[in-house]
Coordinates of C-alpha atoms in Angstrom, one line a residue:
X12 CA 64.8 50.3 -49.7
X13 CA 63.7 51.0 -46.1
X14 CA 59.8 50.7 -47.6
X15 CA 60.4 47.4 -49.0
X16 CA 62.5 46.4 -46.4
X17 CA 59.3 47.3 -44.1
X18 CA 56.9 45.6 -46.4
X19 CA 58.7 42.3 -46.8
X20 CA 59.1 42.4 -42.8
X21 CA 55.6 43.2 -42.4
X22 CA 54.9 39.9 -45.0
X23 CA 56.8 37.8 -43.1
X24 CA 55.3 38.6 -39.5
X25 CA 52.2 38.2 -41.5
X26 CA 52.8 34.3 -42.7
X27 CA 54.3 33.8 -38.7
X28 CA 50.7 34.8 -37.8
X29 CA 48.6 33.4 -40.4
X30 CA 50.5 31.0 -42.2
X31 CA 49.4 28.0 -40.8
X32 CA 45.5 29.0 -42.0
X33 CA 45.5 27.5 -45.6
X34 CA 46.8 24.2 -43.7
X35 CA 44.2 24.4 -41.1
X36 CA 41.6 25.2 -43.8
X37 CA 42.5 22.1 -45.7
X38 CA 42.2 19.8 -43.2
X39 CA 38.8 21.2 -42.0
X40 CA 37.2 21.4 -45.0
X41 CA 36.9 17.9 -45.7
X42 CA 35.2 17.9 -42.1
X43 CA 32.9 20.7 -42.7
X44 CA 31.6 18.7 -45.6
X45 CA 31.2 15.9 -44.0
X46 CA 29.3 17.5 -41.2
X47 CA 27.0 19.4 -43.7
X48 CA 26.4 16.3 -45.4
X49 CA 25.6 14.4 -42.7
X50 CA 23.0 16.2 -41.4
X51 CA 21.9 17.3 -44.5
X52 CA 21.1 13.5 -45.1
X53 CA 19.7 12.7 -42.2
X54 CA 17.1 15.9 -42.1
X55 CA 16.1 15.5 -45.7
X56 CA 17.5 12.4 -47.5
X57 CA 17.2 9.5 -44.3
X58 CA 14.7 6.7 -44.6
X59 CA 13.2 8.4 -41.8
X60 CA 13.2 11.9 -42.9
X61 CA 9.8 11.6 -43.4
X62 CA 8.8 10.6 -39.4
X63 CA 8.1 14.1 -37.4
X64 CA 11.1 15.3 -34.7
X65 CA 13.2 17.8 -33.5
X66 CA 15.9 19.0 -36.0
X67 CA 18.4 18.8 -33.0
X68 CA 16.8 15.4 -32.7
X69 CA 17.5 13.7 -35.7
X70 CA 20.9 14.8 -37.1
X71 CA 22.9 13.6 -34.5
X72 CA 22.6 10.7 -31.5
X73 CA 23.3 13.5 -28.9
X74 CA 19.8 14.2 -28.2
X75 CA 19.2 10.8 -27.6
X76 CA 22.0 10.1 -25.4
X77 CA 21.3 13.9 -23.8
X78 CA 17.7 12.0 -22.0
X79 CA 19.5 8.9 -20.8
X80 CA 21.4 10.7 -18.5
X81 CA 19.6 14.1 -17.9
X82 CA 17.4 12.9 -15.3
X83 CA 14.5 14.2 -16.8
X84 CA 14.5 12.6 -20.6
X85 CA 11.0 11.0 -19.6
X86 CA 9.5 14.4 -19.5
X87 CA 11.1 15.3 -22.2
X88 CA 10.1 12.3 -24.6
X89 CA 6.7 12.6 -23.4
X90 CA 6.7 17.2 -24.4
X91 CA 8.0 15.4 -27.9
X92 CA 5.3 13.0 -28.1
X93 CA 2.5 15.7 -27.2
X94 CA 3.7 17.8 -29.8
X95 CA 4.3 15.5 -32.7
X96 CA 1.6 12.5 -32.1
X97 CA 2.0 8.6 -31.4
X98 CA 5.2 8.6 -33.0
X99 CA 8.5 11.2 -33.0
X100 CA 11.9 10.6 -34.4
X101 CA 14.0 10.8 -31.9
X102 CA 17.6 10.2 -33.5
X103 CA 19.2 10.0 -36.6
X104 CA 17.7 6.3 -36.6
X105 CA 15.3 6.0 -33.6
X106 CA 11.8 6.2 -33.6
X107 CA 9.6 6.7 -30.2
X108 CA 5.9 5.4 -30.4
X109 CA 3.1 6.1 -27.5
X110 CA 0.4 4.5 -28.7
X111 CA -0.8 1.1 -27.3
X112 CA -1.4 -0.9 -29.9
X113 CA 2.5 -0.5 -30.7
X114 CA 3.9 -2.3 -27.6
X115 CA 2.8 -6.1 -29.1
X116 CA 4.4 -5.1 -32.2
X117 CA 8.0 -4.0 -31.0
X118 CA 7.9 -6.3 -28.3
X119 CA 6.0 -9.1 -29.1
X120 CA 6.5 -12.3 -30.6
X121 CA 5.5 -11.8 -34.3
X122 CA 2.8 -14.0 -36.3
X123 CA 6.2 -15.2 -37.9
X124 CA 7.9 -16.3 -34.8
X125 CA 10.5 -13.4 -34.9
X126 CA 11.0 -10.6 -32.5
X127 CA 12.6 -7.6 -32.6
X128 CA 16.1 -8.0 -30.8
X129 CA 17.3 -5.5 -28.3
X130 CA 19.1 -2.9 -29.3
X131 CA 22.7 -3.4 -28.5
X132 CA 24.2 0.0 -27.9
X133 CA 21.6 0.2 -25.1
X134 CA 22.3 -3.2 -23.8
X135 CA 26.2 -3.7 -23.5
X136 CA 27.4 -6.8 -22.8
X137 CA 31.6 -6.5 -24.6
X138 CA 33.1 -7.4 -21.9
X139 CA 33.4 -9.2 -17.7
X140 CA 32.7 -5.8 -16.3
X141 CA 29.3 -5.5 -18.6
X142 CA 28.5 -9.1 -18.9
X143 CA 25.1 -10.0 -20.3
X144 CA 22.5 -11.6 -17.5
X145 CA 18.8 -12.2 -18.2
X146 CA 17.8 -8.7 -18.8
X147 CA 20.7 -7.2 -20.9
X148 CA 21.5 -10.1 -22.8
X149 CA 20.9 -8.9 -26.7
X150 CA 21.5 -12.9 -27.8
X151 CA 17.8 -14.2 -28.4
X152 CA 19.2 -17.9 -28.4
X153 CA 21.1 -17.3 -24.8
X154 CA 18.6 -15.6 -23.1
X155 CA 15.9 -17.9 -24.3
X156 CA 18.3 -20.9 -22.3
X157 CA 18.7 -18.5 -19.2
X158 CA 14.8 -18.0 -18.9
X159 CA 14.1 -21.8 -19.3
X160 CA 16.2 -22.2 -16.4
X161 CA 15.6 -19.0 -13.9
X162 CA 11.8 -19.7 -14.5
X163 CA 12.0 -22.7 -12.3
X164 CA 12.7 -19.7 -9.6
X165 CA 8.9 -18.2 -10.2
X166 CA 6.9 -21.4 -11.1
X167 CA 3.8 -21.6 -8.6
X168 CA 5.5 -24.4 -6.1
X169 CA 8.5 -21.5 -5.8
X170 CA 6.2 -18.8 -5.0
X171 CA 4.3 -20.6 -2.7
X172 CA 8.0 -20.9 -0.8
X173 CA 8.5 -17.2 -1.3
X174 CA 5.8 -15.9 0.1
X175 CA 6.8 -17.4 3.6
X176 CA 9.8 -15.4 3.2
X177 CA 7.7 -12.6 2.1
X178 CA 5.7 -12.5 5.1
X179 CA 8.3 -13.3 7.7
X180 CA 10.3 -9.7 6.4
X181 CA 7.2 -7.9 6.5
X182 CA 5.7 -8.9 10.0
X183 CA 9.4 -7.6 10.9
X184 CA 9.5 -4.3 9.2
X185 CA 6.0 -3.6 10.3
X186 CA 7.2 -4.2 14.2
X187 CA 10.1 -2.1 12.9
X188 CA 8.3 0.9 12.0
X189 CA 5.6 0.5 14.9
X190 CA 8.9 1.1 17.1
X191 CA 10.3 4.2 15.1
X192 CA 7.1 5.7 14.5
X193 CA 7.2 6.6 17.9
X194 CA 10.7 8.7 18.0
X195 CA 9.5 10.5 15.1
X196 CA 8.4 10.9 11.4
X197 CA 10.1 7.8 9.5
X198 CA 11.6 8.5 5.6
X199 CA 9.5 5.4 3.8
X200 CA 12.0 4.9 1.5
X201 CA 14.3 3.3 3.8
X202 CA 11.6 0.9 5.4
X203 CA 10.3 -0.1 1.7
X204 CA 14.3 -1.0 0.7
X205 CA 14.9 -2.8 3.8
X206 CA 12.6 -4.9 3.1
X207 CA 12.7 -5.7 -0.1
X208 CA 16.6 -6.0 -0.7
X209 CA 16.2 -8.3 2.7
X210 CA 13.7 -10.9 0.6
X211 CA 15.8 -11.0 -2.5
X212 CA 18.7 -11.1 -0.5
X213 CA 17.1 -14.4 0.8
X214 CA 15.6 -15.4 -2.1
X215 CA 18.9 -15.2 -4.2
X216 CA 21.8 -15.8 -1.8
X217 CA 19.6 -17.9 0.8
X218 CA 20.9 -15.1 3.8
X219 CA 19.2 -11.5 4.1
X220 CA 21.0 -8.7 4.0
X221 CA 20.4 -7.6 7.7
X222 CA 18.5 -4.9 7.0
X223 CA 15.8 -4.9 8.4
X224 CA 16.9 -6.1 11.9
X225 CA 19.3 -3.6 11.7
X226 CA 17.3 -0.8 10.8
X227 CA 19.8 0.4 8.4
X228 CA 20.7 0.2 5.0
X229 CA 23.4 -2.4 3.8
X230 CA 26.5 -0.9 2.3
X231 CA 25.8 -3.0 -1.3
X232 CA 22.6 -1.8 -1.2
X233 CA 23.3 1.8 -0.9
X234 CA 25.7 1.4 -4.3
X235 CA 22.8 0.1 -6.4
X236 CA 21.5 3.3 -7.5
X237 CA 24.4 4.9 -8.2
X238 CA 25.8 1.7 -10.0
X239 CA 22.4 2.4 -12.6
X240 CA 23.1 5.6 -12.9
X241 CA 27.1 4.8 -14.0
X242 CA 25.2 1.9 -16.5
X243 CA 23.1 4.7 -17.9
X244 CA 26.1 7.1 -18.2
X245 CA 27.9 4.2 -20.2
X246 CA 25.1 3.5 -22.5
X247 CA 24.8 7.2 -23.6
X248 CA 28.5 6.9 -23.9
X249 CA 28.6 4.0 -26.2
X250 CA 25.5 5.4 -28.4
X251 CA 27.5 8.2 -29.5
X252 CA 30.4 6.3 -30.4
X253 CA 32.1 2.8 -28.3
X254 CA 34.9 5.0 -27.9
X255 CA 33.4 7.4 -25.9
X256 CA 32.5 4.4 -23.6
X257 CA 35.8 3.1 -23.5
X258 CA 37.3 6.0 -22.2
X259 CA 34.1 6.5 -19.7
X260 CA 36.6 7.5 -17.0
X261 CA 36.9 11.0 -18.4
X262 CA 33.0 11.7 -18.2
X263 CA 31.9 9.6 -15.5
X264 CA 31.9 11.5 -12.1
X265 CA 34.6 9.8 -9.4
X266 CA 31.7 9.2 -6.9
X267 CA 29.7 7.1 -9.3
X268 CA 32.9 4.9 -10.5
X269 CA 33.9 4.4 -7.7
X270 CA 30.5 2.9 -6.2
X271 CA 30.1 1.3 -8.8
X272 CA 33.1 -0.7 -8.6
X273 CA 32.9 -1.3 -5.4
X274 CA 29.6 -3.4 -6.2
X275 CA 30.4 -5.1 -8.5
X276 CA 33.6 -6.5 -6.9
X277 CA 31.0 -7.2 -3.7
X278 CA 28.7 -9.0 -5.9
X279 CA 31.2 -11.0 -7.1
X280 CA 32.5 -12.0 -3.7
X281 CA 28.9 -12.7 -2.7
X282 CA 28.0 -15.1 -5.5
X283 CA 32.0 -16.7 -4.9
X284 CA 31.4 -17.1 -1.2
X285 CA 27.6 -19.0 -2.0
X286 CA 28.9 -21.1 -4.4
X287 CA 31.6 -22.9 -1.7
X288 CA 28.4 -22.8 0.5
X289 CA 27.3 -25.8 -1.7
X290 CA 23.2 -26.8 -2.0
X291 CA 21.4 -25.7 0.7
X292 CA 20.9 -28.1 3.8
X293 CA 17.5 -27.5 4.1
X294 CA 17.0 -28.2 0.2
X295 CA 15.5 -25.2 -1.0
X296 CA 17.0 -23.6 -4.0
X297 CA 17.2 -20.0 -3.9
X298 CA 18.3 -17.9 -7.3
X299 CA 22.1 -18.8 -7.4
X300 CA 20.8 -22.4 -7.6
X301 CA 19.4 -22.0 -10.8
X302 CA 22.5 -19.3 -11.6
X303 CA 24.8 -22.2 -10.9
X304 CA 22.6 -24.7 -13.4
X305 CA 23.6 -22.0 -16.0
X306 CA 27.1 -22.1 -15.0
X307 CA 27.2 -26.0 -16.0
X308 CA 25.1 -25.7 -19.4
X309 CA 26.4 -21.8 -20.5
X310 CA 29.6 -22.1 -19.2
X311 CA 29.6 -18.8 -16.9
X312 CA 32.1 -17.3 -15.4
X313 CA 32.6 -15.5 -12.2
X314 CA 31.8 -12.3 -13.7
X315 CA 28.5 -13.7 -15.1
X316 CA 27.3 -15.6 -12.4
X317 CA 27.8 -12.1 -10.5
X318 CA 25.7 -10.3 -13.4
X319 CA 22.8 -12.8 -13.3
X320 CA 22.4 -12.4 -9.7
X321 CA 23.2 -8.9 -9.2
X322 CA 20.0 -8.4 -12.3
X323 CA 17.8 -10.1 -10.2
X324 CA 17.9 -8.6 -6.9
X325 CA 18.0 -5.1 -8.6
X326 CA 14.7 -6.2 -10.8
X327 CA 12.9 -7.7 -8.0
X328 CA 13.5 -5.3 -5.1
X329 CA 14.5 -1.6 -6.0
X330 CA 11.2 -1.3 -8.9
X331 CA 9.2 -3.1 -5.8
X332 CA 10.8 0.0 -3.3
X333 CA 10.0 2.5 -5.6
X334 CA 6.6 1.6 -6.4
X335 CA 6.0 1.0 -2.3
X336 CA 7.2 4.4 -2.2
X337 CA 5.2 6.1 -4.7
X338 CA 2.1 4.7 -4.0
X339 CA 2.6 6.1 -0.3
X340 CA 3.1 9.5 -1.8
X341 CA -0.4 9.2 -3.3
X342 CA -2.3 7.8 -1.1
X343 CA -1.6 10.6 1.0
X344 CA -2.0 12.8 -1.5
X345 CA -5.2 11.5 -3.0
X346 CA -7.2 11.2 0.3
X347 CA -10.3 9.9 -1.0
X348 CA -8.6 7.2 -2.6
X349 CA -6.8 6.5 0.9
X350 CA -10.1 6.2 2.6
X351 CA -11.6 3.8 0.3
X352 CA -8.5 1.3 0.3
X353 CA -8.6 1.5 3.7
X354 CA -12.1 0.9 4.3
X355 CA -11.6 -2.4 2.1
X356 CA -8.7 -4.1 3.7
X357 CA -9.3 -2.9 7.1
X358 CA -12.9 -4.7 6.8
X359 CA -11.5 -7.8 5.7
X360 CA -9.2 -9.0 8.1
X361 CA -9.3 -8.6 12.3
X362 CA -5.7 -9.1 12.1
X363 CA -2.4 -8.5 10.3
X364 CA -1.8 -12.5 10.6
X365 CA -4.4 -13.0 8.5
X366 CA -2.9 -11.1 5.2
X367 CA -1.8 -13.3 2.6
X368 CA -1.2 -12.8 -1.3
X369 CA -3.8 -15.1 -2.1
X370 CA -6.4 -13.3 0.8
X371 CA -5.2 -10.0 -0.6
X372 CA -6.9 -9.8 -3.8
X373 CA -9.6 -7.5 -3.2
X374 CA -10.9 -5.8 -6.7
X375 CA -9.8 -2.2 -5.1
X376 CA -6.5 -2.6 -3.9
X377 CA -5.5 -4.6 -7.2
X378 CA -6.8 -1.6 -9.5
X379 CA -4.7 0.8 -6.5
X380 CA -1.4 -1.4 -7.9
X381 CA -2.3 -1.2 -11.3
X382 CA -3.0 2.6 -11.1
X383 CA 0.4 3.5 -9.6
X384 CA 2.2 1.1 -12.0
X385 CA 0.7 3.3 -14.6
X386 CA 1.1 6.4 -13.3
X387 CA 4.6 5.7 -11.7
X388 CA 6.1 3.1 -13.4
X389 CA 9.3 1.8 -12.2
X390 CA 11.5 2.2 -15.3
X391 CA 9.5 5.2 -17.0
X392 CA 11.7 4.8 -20.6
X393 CA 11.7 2.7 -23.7
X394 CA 13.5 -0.5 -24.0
X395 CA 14.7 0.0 -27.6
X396 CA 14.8 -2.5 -30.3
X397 CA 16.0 -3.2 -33.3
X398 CA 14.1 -4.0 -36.5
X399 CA 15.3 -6.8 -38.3
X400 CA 16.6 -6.6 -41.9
X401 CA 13.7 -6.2 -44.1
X402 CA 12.0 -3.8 -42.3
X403 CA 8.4 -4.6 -40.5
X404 CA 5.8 -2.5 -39.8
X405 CA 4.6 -1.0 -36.0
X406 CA 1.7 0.2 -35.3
X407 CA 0.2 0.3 -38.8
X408 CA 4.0 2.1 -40.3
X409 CA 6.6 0.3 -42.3
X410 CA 9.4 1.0 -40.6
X411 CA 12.8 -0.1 -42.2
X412 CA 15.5 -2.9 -41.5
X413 CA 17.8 -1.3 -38.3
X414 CA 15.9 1.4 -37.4
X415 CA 16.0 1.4 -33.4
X416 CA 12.5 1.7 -31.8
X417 CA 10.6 1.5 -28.5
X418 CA 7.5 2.2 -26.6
X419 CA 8.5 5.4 -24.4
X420 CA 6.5 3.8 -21.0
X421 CA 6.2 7.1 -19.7
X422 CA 4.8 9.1 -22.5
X423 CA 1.9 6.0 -23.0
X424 CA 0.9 6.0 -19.6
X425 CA 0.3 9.6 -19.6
X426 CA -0.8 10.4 -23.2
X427 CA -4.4 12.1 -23.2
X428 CA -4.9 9.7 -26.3
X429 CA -4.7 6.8 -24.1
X430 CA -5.7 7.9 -20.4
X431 CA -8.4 10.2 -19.9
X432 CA -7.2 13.1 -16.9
X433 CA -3.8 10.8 -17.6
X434 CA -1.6 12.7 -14.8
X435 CA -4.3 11.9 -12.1
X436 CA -4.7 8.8 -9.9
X437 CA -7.3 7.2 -10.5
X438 CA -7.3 3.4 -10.1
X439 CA -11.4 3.1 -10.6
X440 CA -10.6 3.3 -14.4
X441 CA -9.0 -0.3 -13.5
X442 CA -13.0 -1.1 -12.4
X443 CA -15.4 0.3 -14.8
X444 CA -16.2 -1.9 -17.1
X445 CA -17.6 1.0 -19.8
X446 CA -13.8 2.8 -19.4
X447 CA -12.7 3.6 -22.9
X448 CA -9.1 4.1 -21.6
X449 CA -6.7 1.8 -23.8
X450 CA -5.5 -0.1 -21.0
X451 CA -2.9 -1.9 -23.5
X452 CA -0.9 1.4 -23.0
X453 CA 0.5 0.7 -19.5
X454 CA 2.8 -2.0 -19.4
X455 CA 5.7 -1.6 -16.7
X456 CA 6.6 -5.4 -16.6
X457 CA 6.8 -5.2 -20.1
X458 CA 5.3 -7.9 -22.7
X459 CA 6.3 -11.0 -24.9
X460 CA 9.7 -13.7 -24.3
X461 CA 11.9 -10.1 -22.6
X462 CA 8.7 -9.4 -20.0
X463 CA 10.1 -9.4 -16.6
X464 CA 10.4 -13.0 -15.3
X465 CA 9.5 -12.2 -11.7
X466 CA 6.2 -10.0 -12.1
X467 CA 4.3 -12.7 -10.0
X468 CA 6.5 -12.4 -7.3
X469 CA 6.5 -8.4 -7.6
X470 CA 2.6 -8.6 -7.2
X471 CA 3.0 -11.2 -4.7
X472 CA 4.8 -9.0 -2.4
X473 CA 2.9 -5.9 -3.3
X474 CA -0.4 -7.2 -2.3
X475 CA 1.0 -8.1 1.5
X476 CA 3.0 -5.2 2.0
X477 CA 0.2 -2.7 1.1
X478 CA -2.5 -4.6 2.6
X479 CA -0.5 -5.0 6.1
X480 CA 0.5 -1.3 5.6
X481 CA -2.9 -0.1 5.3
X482 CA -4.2 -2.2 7.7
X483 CA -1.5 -1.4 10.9
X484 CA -1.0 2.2 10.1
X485 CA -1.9 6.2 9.0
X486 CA 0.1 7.7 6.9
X487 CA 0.8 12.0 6.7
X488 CA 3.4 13.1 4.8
X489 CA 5.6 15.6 6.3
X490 CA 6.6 17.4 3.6
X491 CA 3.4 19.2 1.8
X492 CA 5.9 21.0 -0.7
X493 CA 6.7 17.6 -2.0
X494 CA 6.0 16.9 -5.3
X495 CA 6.6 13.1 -6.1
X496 CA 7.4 13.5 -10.1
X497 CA 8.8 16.4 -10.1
X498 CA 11.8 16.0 -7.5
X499 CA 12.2 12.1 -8.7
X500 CA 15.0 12.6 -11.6
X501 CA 15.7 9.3 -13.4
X502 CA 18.7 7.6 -15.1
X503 CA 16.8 4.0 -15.9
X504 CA 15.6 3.7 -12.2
X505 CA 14.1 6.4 -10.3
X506 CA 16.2 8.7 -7.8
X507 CA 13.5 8.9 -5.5
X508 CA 13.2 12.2 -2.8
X509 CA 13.2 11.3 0.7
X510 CA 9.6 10.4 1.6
X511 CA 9.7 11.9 5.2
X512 CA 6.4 10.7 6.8
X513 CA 4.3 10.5 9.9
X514 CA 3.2 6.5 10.9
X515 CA 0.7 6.5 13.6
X516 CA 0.1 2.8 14.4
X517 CA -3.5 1.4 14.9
X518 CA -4.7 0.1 18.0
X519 CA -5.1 -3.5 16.4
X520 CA -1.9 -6.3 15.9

């Protein structure tokens, strides 16, 4: 009796531990399955099964959301590309292409008159907080009424207004850094956002920020960055699953919440506080004008008035900043390039007064802003797409009905089968006419009815603030251990390094 006694005990301690296993099993067996079946399917069985990728790629959309927020995924994406060709799969139904006769066809009008729509768990516009503006909107009807309306903002006459504002900001930040230069070495990037977010500040709430008088960055516009890096956060969210996104709180840092909110509640206290302001007395319109026509015919709300304007200034002056920014970086790093932009503007003009947009088209210095737009775009990923229903092709390849696809900017303006020496600046292949470099590769306003509304204005400025830079001042960077793409992480928009440099002014005004 004692042995059975001990063996029924022993049974019993032995169901108290492991008891509850059969259960268990049963309800993860179903799971199991339906793991190994899904990527089973997708590796072997998928429509695109038959497109080259990663295996850690293409079963599952964590790869793909892994690069939105990594701070690297443009490196990686482009190590993809060089290793599988023009075209890499990229998620379970993504496909990246490099090449440049792909860009027309994802984002170009078709011979048909259709596009292919933006893919909307990139661009996610559910709800006030995430309301759609002119660049995330994924309704082609909508944005197609926006655009007819904020165009009004870029037409030729409206320029020609903006480029007094242009000039008045940069006459000021170049007194500005004449001034600092001489306490010390001056970080760039601070000088090139002062500006900028001062003109769009203008431009779209008819008042600057203050920045550049001040010498200082404006609280909003210190949130900015960190307010893209919460949207990119929230897209790779809501690709895995909108559930994910709607519980961000738990995977978002604090920091970047917080900041984030903050900006948008200042945005929308900004675009309130214009709107009692009325039409200007002076009878210029400035953005919210054309924002407040939208409010009549779209119906807006707070929320997207706030969007629409808050799109624009981020469009027009942060990618402007970081391009300013860049191109510093290689100037100085590429002196013979240096020397021969300098040589052209600084023979062309006796004196800064004389620098205009239309005076600063020299053939150099507009292959020089070409060059680093290629090498250094502003946004350096894919703006995926969907293909309609029915499938269409892309470059050549019948791809099928909601597959999500882009052109990774990045990986076509530094593929070797587009570029040649791709990861060098050069901006004479902007000049030769017998270049075989496929030019159609680099596209950083983008192309078609979703390119970037305000590329005029973004050359506009470009052309007077480098030409007045290069013709006031010399540039060393302080920092020789700096290496631009390497310490610039990105989540959409660049996280540029400090850009810690020595201004010695010229002897001329």
């Amino acid at each position: 009796m004692g042995l059975l006694s001990l063996l029924n005990e022993s049974r019993a301690q032995i169901w108290e531990s492991w008891g509850w296993l059969p259960f268990a099993l049963l309800l993860a067996t179903p799971v199991t399955i339906y793991v190994a079946y899904y990527v089973v399917y997708n590796l072997y069985f998928h429509p695109l099964s038959k497109f080259p990728g990663p295996w850690y790629a293409v079963i599952s959309d964590l790869f793909s959301s892994h690069t939105i927020i990594s701070g690297h995924g443009h490196q990686t994406l482009k190590a993809l590309h060089e290793k599988y060709g023009e075209v890499v799969r990229v998620g379970p139904d993504e496909l990246s292409f490099s090449s440049g006769s792909a860009w027309k066809d994802v984002y170009a009008q078709r011979k048909n008159g259709t596009i292919f729509t933006k893919d909307h768990k990139f661009y996610i516009t559910d709800n006030d907080f995430r309301a759609p503006h002119i660049v995330n909107n994924i309704n082609v009807e909508e944005h197609a009424q926006a655009k007819k309306v904020l165009s009004h903002a870029f037409s030729p006459k409206s320029l020609l207004e903006q480029e007094d504002i242009v000039l008045k900001y940069a006459d000021m930040l170049m007194v500005a850094i004449r001034e600092e230069s001489a306490k010390g070495p001056l970080n760039l990037n601070d000088c090139y956002n002062w500006v900028t977010f001062d003109v769009l500040g203008e431009l779209a709430f008819g008042e600057p920020f203050g920045s550049v008088s001040a010498r200082q960055t404006d609280e909003w516009i210190s949130t900015i960055l960190q307010m893209v890096v919460f949207i990119a956060w929230d897209s790779a969210l809501y690709k895995l699953h909108p559930i994910f996104s709607d519980f961000y709180s738990y995977f978002i840092p604090p920091s970047i919440r917080k900041a984030t909110a903050n900006h948008v509640f200042q945005s929308k206290a900004k675009i309130l506080s214009r709107l009692e302001k009325g039409e200007r007395r002076d009878g210029r319109k400035d953005f919210c004008s054309y924002i407040f026509e939208l409010r009549k015919e779209m119906g807006l709300n707070e929320w997207h008035m706030a969007a629409y304007s808050n799109s624009m200034i981020i469009a027009g002056s942060e990618t402007t900043a970081t391009v300013m920014s860049a191109l510093t970086y290689y100037l100085c790093r590429t002196p013979a390039v240096y020397d021969k932009l300098k040589q052209e503007v600084r023979s062309r003009y006796m004196s800064s007064d004389e620098i205009t947009s239309l005076s600063a088209t020299f053939p150099y210095l507009t292959a020089v802003i070409h060059e680093i737009l290629r090498i250094f775009p502003p946004i350096p990923f894919g703006m995926p797409r969907i293909v309609p229903p029915g499938g269409d092709t892309v470059d050549g390849i019948f791809i099928p009905g909601g597959t999500t696809v882009s052109v990774h900017t990045w990986s076509s303006a530094h593929s070797a089968e587009n570029f040649k020496d791709p990861d060098s600046f050069i901006p004479e292949r902007w000049l030769d006419p017998e270049n075989t470099d496929n030019r159609d590769a680099s596209n950083p306003f983008l192309l078609g009815p979703r390119a970037c509304i305000g590329q005029n204005m973004a050359w506009m400025e470009m052309r007077i603030l480098i030409a007045k830079m290069v013709f006031l001042f010399d540039y060393e960077l302080v920092d020789e251990k700096l290496d631009w793409e390497r310490d610039s992480p990105a989540f959409i928009l660049w996280q540029k390094p400090e850009l810690w440099t020595k201004v010695t002014p010229r002897d001329v005004q």
